[in-house]
Coordinates of C-alpha atoms in Angstrom, one line a residue:
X28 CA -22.2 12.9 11.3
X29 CA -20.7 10.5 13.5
X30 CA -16.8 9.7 13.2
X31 CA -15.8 6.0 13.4
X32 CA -12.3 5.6 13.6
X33 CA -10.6 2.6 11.8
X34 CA -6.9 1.1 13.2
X35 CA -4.9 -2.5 13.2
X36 CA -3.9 -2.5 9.5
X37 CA 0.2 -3.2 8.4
X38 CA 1.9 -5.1 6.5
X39 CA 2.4 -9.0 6.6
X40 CA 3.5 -11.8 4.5
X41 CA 0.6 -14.1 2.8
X42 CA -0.8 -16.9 5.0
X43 CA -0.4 -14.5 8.6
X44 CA -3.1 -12.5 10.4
X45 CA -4.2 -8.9 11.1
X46 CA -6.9 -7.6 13.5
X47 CA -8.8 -4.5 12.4
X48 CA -10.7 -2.5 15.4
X49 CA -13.5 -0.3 14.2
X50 CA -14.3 2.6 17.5
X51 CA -17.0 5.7 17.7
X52 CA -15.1 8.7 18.6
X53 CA -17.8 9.4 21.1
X54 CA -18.4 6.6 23.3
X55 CA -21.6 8.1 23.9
X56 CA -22.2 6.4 20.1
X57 CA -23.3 2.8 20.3
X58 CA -21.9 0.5 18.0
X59 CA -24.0 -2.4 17.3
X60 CA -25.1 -3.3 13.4
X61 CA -21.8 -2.0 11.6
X62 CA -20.2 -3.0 8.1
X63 CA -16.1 -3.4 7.0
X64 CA -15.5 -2.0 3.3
X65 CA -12.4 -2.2 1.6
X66 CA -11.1 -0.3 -1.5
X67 CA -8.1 -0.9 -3.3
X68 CA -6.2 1.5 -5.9
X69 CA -8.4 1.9 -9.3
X70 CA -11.4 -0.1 -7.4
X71 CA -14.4 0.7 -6.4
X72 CA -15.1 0.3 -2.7
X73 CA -16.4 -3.1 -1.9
X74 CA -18.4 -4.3 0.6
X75 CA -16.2 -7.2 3.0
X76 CA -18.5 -7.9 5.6
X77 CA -21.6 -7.3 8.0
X78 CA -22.7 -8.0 11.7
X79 CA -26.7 -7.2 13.0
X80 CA -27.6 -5.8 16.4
X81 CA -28.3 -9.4 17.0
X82 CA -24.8 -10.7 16.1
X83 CA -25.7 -12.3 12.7
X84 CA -23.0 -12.1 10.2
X85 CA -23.0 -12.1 6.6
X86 CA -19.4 -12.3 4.5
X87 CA -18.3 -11.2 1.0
X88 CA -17.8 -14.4 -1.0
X89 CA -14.1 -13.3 -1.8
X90 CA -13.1 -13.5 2.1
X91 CA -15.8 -15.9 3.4
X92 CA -13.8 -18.8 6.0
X93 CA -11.1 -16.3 6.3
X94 CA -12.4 -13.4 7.4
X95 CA -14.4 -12.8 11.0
X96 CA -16.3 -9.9 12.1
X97 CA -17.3 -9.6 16.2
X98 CA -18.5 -6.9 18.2
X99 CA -17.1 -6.1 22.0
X100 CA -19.9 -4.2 23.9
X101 CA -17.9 -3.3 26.8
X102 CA -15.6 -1.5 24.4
X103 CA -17.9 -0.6 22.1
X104 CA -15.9 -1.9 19.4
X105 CA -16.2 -4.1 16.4
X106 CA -13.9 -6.4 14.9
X107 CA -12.6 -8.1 11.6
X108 CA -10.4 -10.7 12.1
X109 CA -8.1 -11.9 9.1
X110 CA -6.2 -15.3 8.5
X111 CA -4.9 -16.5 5.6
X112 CA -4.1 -12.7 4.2
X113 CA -3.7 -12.9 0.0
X114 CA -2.1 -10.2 -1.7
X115 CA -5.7 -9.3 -3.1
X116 CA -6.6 -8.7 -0.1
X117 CA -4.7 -5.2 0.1
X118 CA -6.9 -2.3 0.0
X119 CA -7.9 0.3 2.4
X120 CA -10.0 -0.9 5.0
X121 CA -13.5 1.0 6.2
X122 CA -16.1 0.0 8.9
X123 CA -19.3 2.0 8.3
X124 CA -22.9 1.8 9.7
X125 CA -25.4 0.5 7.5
X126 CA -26.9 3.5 5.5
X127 CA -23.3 5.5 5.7
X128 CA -24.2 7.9 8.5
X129 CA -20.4 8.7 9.6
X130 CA -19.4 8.8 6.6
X131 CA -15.8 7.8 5.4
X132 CA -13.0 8.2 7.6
X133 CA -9.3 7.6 6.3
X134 CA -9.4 3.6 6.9
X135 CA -6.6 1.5 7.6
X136 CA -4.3 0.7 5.1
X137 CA -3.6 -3.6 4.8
X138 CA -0.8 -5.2 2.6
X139 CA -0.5 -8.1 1.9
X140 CA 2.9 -9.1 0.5
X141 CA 3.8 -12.8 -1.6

């Protein structure tokens, strides 16, 4: 399996911002169609949001106008932008392909605080 390697999470108040990369440890790996997950404590993992090869994107109702997910082919990266943090939004974070082929890595851990 592939590794993806998730970074950018922390801890900031409600209302701020965090960036969340999402890398291949190979760079020989191309990351194009790729999903975020997030799974807080005593939840299932849930699915946050989802960009095509073709740059389409489709968001979880719960963190639709807030959240943003992008793609940087030079560094073969993808995104997820989030304003307007709520304390339900703190989970761990995941970025996946579609179909799980990496599979889970340890995420990045967000919190949100009141």
């Amino acid at each position: 399996q592939v590794q993806l390697v998730e970074s950018g999470g922390g801890l900031v108040q409600a209302g701020g911002s965090l960036r969340l990369s999402c890398v291949a440890s190979t760079r020989s790996i191309s990351i194009n169609a790729m999903n975020w997950y997030r799974q807080a404590p005593g939840k299932q993992r849930e699915w946050v949001a989802h960009i095509t090869s073709g740059g389409s994107t489709t968001y979880a109702n719960s963190v639709s106008s807030r959240f943003t997910i992008s793609r940087d082919n030079a560094k073969n990266t993808v995104y997820l932008q989030m304003n307007s943090l709520k304390p339900e939004d703190t989970a761990v974070y995941y970025c996946n392909f579609p179909g799980f082929p990496a599979g889970w890595g340890q995420g990045t851990q967000v919190t949100v605080s009141s």
